[in-house]
PDB file of C-alpha atoms in Angstrom:
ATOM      1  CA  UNK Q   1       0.000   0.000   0.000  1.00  0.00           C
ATOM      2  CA  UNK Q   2       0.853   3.655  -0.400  1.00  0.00           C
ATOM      3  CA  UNK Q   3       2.479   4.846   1.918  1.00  0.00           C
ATOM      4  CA  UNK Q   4       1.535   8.090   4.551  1.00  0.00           C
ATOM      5  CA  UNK Q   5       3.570   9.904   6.495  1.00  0.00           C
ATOM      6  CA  UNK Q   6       3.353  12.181   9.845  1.00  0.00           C
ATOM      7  CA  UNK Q   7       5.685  14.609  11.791  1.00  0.00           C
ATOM      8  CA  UNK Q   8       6.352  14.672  14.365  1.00  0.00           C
ATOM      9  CA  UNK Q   9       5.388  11.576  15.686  1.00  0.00           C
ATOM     10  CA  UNK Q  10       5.623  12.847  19.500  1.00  0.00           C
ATOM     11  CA  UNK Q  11       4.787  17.064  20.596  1.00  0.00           C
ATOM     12  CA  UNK Q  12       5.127  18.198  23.888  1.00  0.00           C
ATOM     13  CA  UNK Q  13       4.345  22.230  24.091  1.00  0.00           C
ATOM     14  CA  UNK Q  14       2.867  24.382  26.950  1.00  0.00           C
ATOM     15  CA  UNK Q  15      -0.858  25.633  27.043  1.00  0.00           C
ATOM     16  CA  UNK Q  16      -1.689  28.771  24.846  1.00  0.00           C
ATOM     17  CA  UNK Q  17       0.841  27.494  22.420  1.00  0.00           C
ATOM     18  CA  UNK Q  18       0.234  26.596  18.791  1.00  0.00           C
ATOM     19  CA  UNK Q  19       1.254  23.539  17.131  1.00  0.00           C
ATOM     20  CA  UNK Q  20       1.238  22.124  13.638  1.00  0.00           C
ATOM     21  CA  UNK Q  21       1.060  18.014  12.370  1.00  0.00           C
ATOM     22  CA  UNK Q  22       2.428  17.840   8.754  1.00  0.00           C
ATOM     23  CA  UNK Q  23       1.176  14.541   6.761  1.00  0.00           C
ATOM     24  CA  UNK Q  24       2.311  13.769   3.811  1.00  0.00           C
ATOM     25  CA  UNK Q  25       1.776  11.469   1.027  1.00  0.00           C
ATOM     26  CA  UNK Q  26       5.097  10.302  -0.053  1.00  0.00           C
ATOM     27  CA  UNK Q  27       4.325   8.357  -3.331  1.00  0.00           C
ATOM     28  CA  UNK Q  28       1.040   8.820  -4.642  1.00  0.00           C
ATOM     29  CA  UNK Q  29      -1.013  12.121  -5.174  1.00  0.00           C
ATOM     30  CA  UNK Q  30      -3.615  12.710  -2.288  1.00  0.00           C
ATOM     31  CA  UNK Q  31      -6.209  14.597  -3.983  1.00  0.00           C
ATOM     32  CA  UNK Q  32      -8.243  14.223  -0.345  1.00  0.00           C
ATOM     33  CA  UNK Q  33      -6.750  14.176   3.268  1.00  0.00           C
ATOM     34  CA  UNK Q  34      -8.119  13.371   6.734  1.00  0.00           C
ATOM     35  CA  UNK Q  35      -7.526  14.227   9.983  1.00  0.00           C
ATOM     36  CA  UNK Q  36      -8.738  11.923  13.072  1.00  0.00           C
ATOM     37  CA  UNK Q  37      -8.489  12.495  16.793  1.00  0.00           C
ATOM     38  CA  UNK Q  38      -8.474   9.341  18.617  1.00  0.00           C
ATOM     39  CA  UNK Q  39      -8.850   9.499  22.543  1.00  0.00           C
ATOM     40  CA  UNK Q  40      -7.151   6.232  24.667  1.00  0.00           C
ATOM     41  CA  UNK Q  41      -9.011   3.387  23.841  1.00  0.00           C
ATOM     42  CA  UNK Q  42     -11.791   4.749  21.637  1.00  0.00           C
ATOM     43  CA  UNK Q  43     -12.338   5.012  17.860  1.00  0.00           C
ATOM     44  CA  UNK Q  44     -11.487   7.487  15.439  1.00  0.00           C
ATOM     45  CA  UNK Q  45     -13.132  10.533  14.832  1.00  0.00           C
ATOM     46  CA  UNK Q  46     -13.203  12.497  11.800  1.00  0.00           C
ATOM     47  CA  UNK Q  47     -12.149  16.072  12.241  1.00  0.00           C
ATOM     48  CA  UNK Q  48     -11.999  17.465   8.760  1.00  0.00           C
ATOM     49  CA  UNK Q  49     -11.759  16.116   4.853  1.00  0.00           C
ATOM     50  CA  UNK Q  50      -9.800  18.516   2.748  1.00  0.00           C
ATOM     51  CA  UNK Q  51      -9.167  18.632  -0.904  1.00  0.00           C
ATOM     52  CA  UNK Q  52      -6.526  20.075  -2.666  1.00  0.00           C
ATOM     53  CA  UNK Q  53      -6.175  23.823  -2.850  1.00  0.00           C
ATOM     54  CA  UNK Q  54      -9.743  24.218  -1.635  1.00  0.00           C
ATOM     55  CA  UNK Q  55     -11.281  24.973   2.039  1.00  0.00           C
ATOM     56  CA  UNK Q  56     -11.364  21.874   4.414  1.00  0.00           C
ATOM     57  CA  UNK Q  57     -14.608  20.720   5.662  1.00  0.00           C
ATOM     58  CA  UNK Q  58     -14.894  20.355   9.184  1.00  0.00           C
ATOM     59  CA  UNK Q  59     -17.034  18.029  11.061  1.00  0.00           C
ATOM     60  CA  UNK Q  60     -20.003  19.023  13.170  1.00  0.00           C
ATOM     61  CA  UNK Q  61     -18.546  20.302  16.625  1.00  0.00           C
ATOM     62  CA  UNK Q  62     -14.819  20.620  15.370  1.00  0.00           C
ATOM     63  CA  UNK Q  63     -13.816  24.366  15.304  1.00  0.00           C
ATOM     64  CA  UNK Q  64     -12.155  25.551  12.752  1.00  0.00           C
ATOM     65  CA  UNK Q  65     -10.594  28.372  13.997  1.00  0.00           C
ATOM     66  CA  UNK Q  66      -8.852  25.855  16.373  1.00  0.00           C
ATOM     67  CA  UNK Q  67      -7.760  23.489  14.166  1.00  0.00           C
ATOM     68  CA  UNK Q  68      -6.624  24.738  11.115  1.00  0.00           C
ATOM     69  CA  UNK Q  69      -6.290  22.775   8.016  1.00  0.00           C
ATOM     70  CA  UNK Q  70      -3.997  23.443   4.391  1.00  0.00           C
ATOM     71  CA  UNK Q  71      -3.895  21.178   2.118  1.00  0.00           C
ATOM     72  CA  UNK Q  72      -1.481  23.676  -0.145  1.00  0.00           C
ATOM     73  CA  UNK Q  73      -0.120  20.326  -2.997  1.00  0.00           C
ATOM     74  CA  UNK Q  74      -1.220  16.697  -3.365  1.00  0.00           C
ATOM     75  CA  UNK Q  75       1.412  15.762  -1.242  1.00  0.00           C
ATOM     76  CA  UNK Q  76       1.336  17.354   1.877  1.00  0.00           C
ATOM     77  CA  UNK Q  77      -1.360  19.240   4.511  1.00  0.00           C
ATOM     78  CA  UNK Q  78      -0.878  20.576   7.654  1.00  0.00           C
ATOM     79  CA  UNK Q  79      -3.018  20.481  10.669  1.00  0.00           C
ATOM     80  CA  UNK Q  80      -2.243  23.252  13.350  1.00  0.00           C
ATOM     81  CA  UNK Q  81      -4.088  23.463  16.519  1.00  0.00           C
ATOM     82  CA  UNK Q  82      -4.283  27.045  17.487  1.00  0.00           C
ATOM     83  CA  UNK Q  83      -3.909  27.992  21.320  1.00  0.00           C
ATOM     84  CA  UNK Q  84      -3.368  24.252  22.930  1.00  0.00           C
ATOM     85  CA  UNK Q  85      -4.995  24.039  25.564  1.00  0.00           C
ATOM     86  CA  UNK Q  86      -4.729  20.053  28.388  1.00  0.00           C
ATOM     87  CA  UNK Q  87      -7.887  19.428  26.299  1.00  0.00           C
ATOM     88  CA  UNK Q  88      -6.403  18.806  22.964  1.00  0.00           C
ATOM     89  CA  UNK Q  89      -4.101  16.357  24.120  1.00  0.00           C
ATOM     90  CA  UNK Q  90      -4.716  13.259  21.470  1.00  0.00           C
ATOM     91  CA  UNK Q  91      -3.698  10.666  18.849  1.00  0.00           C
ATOM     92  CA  UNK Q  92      -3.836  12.704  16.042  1.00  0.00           C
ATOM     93  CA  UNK Q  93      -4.299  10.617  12.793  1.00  0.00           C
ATOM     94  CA  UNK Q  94      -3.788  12.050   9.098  1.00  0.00           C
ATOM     95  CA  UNK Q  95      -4.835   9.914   6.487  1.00  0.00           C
ATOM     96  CA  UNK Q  96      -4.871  10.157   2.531  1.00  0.00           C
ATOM     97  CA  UNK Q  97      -6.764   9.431  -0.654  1.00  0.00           C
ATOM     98  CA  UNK Q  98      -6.062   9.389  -4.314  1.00  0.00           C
ATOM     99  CA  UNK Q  99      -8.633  10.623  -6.812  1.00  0.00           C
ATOM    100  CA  UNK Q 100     -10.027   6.924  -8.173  1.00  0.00           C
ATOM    101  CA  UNK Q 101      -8.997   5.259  -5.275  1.00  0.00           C
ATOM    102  CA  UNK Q 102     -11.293   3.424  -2.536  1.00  0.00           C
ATOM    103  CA  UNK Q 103      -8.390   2.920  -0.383  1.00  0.00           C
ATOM    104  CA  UNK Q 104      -7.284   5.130   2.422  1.00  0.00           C
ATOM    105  CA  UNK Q 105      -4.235   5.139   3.498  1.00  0.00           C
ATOM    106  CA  UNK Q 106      -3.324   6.219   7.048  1.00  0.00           C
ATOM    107  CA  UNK Q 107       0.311   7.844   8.847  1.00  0.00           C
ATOM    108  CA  UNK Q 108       1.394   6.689  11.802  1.00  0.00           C
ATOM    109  CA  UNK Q 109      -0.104   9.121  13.933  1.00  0.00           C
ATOM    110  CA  UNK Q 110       1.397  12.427  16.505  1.00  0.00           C
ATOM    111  CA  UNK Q 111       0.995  11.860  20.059  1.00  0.00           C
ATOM    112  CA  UNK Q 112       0.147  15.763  21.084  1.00  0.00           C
ATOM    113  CA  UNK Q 113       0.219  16.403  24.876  1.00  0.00           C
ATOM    114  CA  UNK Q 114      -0.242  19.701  26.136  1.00  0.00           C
ATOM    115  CA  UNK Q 115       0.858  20.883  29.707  1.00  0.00           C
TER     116      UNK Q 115
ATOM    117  CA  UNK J   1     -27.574   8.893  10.793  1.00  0.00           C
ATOM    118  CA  UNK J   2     -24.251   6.530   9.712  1.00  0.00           C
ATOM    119  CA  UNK J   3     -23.654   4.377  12.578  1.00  0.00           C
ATOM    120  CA  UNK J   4     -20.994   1.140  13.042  1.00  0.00           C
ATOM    121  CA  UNK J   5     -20.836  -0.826  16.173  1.00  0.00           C
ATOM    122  CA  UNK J   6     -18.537  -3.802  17.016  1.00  0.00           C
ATOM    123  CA  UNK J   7     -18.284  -6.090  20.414  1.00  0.00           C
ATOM    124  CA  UNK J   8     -15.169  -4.339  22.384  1.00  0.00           C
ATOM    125  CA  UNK J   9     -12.997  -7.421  23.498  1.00  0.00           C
ATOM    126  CA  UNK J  10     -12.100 -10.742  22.352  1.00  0.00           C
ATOM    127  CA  UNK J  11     -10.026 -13.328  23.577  1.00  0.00           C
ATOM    128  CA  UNK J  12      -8.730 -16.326  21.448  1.00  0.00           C
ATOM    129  CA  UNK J  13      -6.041 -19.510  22.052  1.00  0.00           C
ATOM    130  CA  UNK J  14      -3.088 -19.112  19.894  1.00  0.00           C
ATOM    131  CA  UNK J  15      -3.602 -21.373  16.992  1.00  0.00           C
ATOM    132  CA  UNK J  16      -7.382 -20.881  17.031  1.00  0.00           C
ATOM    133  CA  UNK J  17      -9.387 -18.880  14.572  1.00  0.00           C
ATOM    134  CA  UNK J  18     -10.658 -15.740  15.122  1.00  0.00           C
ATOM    135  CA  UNK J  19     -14.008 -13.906  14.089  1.00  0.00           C
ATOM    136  CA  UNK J  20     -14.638 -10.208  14.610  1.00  0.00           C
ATOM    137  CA  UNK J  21     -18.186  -9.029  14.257  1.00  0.00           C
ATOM    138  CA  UNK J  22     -19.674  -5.788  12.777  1.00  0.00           C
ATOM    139  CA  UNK J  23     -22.727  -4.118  12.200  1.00  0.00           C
ATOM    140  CA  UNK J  24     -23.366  -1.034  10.462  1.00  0.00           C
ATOM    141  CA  UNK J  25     -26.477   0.589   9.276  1.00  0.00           C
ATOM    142  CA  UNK J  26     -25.760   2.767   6.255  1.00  0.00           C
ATOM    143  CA  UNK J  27     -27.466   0.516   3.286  1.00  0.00           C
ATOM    144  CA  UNK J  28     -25.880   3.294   1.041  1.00  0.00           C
ATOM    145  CA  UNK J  29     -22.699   2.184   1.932  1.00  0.00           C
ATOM    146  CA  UNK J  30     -20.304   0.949  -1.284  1.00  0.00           C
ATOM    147  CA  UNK J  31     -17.260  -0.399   0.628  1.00  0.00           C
ATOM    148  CA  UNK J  32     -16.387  -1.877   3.581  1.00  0.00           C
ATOM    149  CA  UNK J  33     -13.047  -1.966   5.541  1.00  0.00           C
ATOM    150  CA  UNK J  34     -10.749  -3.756   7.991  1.00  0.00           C
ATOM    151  CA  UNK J  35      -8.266  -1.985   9.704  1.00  0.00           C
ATOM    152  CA  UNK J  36      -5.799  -3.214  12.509  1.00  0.00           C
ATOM    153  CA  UNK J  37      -4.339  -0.689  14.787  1.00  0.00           C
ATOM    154  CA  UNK J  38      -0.925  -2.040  17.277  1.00  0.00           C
ATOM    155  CA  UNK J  39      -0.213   0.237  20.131  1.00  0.00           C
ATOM    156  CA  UNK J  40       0.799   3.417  19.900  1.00  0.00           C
ATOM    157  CA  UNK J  41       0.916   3.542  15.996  1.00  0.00           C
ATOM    158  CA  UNK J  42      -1.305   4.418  12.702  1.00  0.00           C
ATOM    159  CA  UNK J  43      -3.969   2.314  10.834  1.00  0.00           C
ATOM    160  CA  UNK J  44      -3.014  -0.658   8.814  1.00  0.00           C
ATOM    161  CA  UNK J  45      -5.246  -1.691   5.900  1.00  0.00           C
ATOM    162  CA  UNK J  46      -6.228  -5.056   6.264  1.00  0.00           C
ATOM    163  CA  UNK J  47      -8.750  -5.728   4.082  1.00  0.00           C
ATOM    164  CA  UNK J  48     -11.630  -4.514   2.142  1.00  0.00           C
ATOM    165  CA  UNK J  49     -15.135  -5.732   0.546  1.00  0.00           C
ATOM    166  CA  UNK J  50     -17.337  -4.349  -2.277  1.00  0.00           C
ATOM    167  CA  UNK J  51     -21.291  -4.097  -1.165  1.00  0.00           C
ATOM    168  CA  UNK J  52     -21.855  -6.440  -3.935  1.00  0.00           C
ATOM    169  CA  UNK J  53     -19.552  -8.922  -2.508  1.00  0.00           C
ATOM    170  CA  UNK J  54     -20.861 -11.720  -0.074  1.00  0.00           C
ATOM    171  CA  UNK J  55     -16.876 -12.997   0.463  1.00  0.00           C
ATOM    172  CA  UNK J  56     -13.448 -12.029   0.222  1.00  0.00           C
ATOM    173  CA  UNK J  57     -10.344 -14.360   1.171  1.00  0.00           C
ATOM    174  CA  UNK J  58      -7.058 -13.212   1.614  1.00  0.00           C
ATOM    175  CA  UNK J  59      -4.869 -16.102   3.066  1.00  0.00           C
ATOM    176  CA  UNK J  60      -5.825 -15.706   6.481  1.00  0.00           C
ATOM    177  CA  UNK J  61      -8.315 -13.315   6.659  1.00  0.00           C
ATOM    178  CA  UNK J  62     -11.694 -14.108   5.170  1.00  0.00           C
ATOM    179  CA  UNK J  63     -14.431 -11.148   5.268  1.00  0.00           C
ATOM    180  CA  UNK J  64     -18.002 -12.296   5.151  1.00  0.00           C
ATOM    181  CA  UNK J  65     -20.915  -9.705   4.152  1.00  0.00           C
ATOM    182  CA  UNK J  66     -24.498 -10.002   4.917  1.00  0.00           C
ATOM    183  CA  UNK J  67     -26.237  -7.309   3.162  1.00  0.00           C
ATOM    184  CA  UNK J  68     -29.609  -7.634   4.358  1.00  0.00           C
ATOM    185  CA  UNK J  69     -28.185  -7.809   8.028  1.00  0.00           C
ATOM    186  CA  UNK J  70     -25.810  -5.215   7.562  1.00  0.00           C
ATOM    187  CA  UNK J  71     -23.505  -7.976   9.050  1.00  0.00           C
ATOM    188  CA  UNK J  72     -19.570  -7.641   8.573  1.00  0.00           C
ATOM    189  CA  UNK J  73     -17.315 -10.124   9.631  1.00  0.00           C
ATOM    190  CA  UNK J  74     -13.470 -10.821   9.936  1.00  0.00           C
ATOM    191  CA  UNK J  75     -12.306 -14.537  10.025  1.00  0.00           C
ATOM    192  CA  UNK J  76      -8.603 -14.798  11.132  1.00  0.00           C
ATOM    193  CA  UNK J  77      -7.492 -18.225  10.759  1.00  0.00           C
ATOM    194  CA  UNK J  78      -4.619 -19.635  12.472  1.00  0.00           C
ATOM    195  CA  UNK J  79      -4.579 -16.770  15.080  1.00  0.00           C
ATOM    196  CA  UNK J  80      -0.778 -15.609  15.938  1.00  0.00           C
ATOM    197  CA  UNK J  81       0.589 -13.988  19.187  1.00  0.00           C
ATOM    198  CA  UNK J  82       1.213 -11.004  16.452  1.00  0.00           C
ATOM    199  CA  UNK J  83      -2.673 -10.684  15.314  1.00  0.00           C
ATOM    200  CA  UNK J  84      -2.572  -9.061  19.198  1.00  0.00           C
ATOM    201  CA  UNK J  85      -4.107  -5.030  18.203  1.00  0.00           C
ATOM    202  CA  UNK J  86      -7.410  -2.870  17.782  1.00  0.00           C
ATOM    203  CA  UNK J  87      -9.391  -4.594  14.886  1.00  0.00           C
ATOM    204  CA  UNK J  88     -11.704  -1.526  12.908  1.00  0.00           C
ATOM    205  CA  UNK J  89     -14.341  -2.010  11.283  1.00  0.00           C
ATOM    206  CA  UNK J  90     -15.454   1.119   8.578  1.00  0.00           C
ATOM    207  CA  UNK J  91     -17.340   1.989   6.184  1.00  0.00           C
ATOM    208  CA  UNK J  92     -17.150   4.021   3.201  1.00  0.00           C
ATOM    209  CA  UNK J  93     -20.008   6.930   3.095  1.00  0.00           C
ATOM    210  CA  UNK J  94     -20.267   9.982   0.911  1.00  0.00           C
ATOM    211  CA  UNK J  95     -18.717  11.114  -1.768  1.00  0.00           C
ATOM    212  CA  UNK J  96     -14.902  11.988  -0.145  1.00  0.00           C
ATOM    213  CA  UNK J  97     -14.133   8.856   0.722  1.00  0.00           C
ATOM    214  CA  UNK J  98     -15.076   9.430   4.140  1.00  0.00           C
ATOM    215  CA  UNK J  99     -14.854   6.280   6.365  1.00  0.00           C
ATOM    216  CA  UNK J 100     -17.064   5.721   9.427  1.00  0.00           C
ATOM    217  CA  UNK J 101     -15.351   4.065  12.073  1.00  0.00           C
ATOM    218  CA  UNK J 102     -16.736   1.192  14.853  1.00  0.00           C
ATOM    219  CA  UNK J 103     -15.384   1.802  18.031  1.00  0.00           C
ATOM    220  CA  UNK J 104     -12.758  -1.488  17.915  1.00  0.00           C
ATOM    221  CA  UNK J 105     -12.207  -4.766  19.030  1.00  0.00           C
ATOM    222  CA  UNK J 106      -9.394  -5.418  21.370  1.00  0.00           C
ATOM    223  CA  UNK J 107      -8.198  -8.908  19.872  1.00  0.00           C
ATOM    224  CA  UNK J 108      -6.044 -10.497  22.666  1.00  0.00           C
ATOM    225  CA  UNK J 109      -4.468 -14.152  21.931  1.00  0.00           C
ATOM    226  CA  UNK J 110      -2.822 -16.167  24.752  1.00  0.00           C
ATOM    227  CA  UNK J 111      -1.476 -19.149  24.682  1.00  0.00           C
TER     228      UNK J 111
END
């Protein structure tokens, strides 16, 4: 499978603070990327689809002037949360999709902790 | 609304098969997916099945589909110390290939 990347893989950074999740698609074109939060032991949950060089579509409850998505080439979007707060400590999980594909291929995922 | 549920835990012998259960309640959905997650790391693709599909095989997983049921299944055969992770059950809903998650089942194999 195609393979998805994520950096960094660990954060640590202090409340009020703003930090940013790169993904990146390193060999196909991601026309559409994902971004999950997953809390200890539950499931995913779908934050936001974006599309290439458009506006990202956020999921109900999900506030997008916290978490703010680019998706700026088919390669590569970014996922910043804005003003970390204890909160929005999570798995944070980026995943990718081509344009005919049904597959979805998923990074490995940035442990964010916020003190 | 899209919903996916799956039993939480299950516990097999090492050598013994395996079956994961999943129900889901979109009838609009076109694919159906398998993921396994291992501590502390990403998704892993296991396995996928078309809605017109009643069976997939892949060595040892085997994916049965009941339609009318909405009933999903994962069959691992010959369960290994290594099959030990979060099994997912998705589906595919919408038209950005947005996946709708279960909650997970904890496979745990012993001995």
């Amino acid at each position: 499978g195609a393979v998805v990347s994520q950096h960094p893989s660990r954060v640590i950074c202090k409340s009020g603070t703003s930090v940013k999740i790169e993904c990146r698609s390193l060999d196909f074109q991601a026309t559409t990327m994902f971004w999950y939060r997953q809390f200890p032991k539950q499931s995913l949950m779908l934050m936001a689809t974006s599309n290439e060089g458009s506006k990202a579509t956020y999921e109900q409850g999900v506030e997008k002037d916290k978490f703010l998505i680019n998706h700026a080439s088919l390669t590569l979007s970014t996922l910043t949360v804005t003003s970390a707060h204890p909160e929005d400590s999570s798995f944070y999980i980026c995943s990718a999709a081509g344009d005919s594909t049904y597959e979805q291929y998923f990074g490995p995922g940035t442990r964010l902790t916020v003190t | 609304g899209e919903d996916v549920e799956q039993s939480l835990f299950l516990s097999v012998r090492e050598g013994d098969s395996s079956v994961i259960n999943c129900t889901y309640t979109d009838s609009s959905s076109t694919y159906l997916y398998w993921y396994k997650q291992e501590p502390g790391a990403g998704l892993q693709l296991l396995t996928y099945i078309f809605s017109n599909m009643d069976m997939k095989q892949d060595q040892r997983l085997t994916v049965l589909l009941n339609k009318k049921d909405k009933h999903l299944s994962l069959r691992i055969a010959d369960t290994q110390t290594g099959d030990s992770a979060i099994y997912f059950c998705a589906e595919k809903s919408g038209g950005y290939n947005k996946l709708i998650f279960g909650a997970g089942t904890r496979l745990a194999v012993h001995p």
